[in-house]
Coordinates of C-alpha atoms in Angstrom, one line a residue:
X1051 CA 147.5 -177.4 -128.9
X1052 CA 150.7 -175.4 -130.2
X1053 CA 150.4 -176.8 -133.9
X1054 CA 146.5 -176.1 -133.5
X1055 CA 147.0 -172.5 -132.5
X1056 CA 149.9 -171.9 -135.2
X1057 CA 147.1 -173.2 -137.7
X1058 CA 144.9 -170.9 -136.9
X1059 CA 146.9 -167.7 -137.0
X1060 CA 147.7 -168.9 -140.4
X1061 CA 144.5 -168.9 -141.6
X1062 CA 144.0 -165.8 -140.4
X1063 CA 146.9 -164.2 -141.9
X1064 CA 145.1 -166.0 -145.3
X1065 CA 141.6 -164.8 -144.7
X1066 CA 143.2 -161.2 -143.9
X1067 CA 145.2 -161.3 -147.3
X1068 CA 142.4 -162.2 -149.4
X1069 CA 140.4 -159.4 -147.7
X1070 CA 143.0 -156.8 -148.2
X1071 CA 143.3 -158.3 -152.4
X1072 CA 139.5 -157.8 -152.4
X1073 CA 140.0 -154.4 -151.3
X1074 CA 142.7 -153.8 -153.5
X1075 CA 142.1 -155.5 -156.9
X1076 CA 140.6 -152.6 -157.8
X1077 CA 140.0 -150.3 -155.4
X1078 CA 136.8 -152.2 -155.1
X1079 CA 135.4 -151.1 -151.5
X1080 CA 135.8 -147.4 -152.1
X1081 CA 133.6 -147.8 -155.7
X1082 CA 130.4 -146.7 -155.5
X1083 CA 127.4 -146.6 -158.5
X1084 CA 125.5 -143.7 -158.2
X1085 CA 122.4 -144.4 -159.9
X1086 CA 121.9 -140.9 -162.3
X1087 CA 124.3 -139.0 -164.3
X1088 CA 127.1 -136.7 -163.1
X1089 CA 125.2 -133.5 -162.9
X1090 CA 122.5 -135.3 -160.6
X1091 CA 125.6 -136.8 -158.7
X1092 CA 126.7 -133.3 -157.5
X1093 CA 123.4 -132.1 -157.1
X1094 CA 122.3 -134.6 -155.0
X1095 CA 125.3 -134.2 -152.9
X1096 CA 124.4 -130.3 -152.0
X1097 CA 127.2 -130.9 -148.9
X1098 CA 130.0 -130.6 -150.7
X1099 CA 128.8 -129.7 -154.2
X1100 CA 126.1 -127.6 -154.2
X1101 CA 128.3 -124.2 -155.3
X1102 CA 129.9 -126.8 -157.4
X1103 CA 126.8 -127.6 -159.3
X1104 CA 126.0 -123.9 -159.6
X1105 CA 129.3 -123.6 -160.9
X1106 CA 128.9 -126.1 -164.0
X1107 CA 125.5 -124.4 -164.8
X1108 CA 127.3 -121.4 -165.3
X1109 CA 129.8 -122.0 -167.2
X1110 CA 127.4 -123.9 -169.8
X1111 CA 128.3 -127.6 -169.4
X1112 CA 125.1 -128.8 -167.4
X1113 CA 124.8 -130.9 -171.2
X1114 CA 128.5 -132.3 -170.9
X1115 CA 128.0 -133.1 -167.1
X1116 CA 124.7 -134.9 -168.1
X1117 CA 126.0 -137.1 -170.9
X1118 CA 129.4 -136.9 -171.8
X1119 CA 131.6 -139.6 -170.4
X1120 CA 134.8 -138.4 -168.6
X1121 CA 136.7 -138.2 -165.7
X1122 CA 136.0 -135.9 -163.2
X1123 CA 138.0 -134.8 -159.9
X1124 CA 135.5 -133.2 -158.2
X1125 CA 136.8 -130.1 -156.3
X1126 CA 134.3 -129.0 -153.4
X1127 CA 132.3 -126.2 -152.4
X1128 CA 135.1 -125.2 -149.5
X1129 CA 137.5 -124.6 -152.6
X1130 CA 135.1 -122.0 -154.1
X1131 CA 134.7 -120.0 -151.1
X1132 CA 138.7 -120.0 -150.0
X1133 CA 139.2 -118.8 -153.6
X1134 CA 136.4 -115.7 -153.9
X1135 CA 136.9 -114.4 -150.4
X1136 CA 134.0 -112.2 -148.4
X1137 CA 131.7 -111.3 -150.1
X1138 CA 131.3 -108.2 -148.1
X1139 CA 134.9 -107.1 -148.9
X1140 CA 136.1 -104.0 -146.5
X1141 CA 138.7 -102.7 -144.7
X1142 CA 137.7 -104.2 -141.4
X1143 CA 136.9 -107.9 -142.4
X1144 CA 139.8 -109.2 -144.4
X1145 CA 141.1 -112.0 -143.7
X1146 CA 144.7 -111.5 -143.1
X1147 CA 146.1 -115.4 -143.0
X1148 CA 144.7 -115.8 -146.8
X1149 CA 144.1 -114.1 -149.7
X1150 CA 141.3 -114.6 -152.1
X1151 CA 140.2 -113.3 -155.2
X1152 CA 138.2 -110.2 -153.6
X1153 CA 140.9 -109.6 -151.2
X1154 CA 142.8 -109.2 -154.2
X1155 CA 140.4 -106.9 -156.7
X1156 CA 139.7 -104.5 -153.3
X1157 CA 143.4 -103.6 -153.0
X1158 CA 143.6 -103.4 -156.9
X1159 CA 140.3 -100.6 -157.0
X1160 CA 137.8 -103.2 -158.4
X1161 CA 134.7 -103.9 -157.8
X1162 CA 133.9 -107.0 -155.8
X1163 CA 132.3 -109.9 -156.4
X1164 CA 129.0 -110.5 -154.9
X1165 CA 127.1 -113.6 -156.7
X1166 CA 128.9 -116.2 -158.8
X1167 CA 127.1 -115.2 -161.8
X1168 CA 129.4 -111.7 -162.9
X1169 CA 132.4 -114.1 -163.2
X1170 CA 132.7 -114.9 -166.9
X1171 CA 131.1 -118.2 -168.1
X1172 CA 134.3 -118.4 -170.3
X1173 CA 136.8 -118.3 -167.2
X1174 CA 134.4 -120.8 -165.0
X1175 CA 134.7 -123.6 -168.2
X1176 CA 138.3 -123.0 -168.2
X1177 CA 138.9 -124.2 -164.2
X1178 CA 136.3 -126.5 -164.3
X1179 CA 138.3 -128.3 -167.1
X1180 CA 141.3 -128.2 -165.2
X1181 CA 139.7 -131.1 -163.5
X1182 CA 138.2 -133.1 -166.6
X1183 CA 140.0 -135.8 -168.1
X1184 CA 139.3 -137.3 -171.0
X1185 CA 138.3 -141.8 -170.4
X1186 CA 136.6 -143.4 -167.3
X1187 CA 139.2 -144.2 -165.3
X1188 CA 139.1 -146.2 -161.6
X1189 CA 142.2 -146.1 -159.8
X1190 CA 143.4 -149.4 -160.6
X1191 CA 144.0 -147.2 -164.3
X1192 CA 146.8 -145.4 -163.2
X1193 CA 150.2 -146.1 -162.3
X1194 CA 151.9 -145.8 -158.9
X1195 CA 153.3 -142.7 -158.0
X1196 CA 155.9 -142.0 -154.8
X1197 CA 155.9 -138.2 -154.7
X1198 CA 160.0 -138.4 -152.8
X1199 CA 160.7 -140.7 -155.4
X1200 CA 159.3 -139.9 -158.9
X1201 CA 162.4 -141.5 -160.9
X1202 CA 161.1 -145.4 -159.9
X1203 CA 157.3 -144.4 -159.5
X1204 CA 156.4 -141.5 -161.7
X1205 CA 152.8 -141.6 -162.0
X1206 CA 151.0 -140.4 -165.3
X1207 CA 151.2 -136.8 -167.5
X1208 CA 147.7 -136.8 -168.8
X1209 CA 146.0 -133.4 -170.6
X1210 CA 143.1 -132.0 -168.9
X1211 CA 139.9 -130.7 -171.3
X1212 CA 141.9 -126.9 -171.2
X1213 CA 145.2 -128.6 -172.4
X1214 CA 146.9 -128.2 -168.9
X1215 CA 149.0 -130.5 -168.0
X1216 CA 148.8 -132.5 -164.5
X1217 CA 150.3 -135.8 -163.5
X1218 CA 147.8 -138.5 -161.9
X1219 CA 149.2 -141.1 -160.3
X1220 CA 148.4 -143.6 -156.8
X1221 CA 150.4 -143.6 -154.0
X1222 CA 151.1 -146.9 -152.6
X1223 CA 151.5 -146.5 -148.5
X1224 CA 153.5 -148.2 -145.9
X1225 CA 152.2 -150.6 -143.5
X1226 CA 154.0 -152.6 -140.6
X1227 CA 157.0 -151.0 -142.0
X1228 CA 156.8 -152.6 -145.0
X1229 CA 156.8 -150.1 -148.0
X1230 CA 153.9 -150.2 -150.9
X1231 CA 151.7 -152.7 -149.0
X1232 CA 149.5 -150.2 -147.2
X1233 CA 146.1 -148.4 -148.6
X1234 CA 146.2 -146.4 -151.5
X1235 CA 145.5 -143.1 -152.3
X1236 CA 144.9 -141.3 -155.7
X1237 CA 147.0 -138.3 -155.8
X1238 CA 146.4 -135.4 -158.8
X1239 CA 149.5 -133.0 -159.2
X1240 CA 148.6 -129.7 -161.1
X1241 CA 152.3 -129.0 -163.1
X1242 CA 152.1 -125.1 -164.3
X1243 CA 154.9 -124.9 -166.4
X1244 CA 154.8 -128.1 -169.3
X1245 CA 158.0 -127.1 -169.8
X1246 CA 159.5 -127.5 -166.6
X1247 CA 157.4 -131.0 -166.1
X1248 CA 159.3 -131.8 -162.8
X1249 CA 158.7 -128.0 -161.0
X1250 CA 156.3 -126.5 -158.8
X1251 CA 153.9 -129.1 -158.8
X1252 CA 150.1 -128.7 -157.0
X1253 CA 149.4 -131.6 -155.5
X1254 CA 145.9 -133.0 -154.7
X1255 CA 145.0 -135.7 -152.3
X1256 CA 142.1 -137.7 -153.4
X1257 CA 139.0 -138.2 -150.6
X1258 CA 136.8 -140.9 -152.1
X1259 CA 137.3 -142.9 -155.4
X1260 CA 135.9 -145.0 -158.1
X1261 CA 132.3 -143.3 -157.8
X1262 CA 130.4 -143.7 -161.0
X1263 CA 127.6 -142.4 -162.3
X1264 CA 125.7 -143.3 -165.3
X1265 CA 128.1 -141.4 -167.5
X1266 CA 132.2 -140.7 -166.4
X1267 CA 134.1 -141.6 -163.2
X1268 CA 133.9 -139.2 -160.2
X1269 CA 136.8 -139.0 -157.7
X1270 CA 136.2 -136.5 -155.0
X1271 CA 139.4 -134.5 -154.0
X1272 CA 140.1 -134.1 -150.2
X1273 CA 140.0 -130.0 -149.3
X1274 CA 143.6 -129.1 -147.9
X1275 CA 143.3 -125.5 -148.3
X1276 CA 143.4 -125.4 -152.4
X1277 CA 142.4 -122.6 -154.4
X1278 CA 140.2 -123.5 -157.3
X1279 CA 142.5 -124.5 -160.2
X1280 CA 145.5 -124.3 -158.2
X1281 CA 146.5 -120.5 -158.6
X1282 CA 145.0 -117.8 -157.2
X1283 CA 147.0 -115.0 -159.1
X1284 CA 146.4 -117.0 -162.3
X1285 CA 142.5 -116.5 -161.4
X1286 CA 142.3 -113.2 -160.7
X1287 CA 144.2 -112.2 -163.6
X1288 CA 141.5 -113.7 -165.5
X1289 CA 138.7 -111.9 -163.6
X1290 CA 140.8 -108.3 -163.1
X1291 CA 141.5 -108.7 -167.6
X1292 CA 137.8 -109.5 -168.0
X1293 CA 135.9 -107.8 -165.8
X1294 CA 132.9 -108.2 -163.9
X1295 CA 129.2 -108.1 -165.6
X1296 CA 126.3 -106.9 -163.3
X1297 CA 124.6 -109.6 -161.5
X1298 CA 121.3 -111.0 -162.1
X1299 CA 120.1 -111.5 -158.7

C-alpha cells in the first residue's frame, strides 16, 4: 500500500510538471488570437481601451494600428485620465494626492483641457510610440530580468518607435521557496536618461500577454498609478510649449 501510494504522488508530481512546462514553454495559457487587427482589438475592448482607441485616431496611426506589424504594450484608458486630470479644473476640485496635466496648466495660467482633441496629434504619436516596438514578440522572446539583481539577469535595451529607450525583460518568480520556478511576468522599464542606462528607471508590470491579433503582438500593461509615457512634467512641457487648439466638439 505504501509503495502504491508513493507511486502515485509521483505521478502527480509528473503530471503537475508537464502542466506547469505546457504553461511555460511559451507562455502558452496566457496567448490569446484575437481574430481582427490591432485597431479592432482595442476597440472591441471599449473597457480598458476605448480612450485608448480614440487616442490612436488622433494622433494619425488608425493605418499603422490596422496593418503594420509591431509590438504593442497597451497602456489603458485609467492611464489617460490620471495623466489629464478634471476636466472641470477649479480651485475647489483638485485633487490634492496627484497631479495631472490640468492641475498643472491651471496653476501655470493656461487654459484647460476639455476634449482630447486640442492636444497636438504630433505629441499623442510621440507617447503612443513610447509603447511600440519594432518585431512580434511573445514573452518567451525576451530574456529574464531580476529587477534587485540586474548584473546576472539584465533583461533587454530595445528602442521604442520615438527612439526612447526602455528595457523589456521577464521576471522569473519564486515558488515553494525555490527561486525562478514560479509564474512569470513581463516587466517594461521606461529608462529616461540613455545615458545613465542603469538610473531612474519606470517600471511597468505586464497584466496579460501574448495576445495577437491579425497584425503585431498586444501585451496589456497592469495600471499601478502610471502617467501616460511615464513623466508627467515631460508631458506637460509638450502641451504648455505647444499649446492648445480649440476643440471640435
Amino acid at each position: 500500500m505504501k509503495k502504491l501510494i508513493i507511486a502515485c504522488a509521483a505521478l502527480l508530481l509528473v503530471l503537475n510538471a508537464c502542466k506547469r512546462d505546457e504553461y511555460y514553454i511559451d507562455g502558452g495559457k496566457a496567448k490569446a488570437e484575437f481574430d481582427g487587427n490591432m485597431m479592432q482589438y482595442l476597440q472591441a475592448k471599449k473597457v480598458p481601451f476605448d480612450t485608448v482607441a480614440q487616442i490612436v485616431k488622433l494622433a494619425g496611426m488608425e493605418q499603422q494600428f490596422s496593418s503594420e506589424n509591431f509590438t504593442f504594450f497597451a497602456f489603458d484608458d485609467d492611464v489617460v485620465r490620471k495623466t489629464i486630470g478634471n476636466i472641470h479644473t477649479n480651485e475647489t476640485d483638485r485633487n490634492p494626492k496627484f497631479e495631472s496635466l490640468n492641475q498643472l496648466l491651471y496653476e501655470s495660467g493656461r487654459d484647460t483641457v476639455k476634449t482630447l482633441d486640442q492636444i497636438s496629434p504630433a505629441i499623442w504619436r510621440k507617447y503612443l510610440q513610447r509603447y511600440m516596438f519594432k518585431g512580434v514578440n511573445m514573452l518567451k522572446d525576451y530574456p529574464q530580468i531580476d529587477l534587485n539583481l540586474r548584473s546576472i539577469y539584465p533583461g533587454a535595451l530595445h528602442y521604442d518607435y520615438n527612439n526612447d529607450v526602455a528595457n523589456i525583460g521577464v521576471v522569473f518568480y519564486d515558488a515553494n521557496g525555490i527561486k525562478y520556478i514560479g509564474y512569470r511576468q513581463l516587466v517594461l522599464s521606461y529608462i529616461p536618461d540613455v545615458s545613465k542606462p542603469n538610473d531612474n528607471w519606470y517600471p511597468n508590470y505586464v497584466a496579460s500577454s501574448d495576445i495577437k491579433p491579425t497584425n503585431g503582438m498586444v501585451h496589456t500593461l497592469r495600471y499601478q498609478g502610471s502617467y501616460l509615457g511615464f513623466n508627467l512634467y515631460e508631458f506637460f512641457n509638450d502641451v504648455y510649449n505647444t499649446g492648445l487648439t480649440p476643440s471640435n466638439k
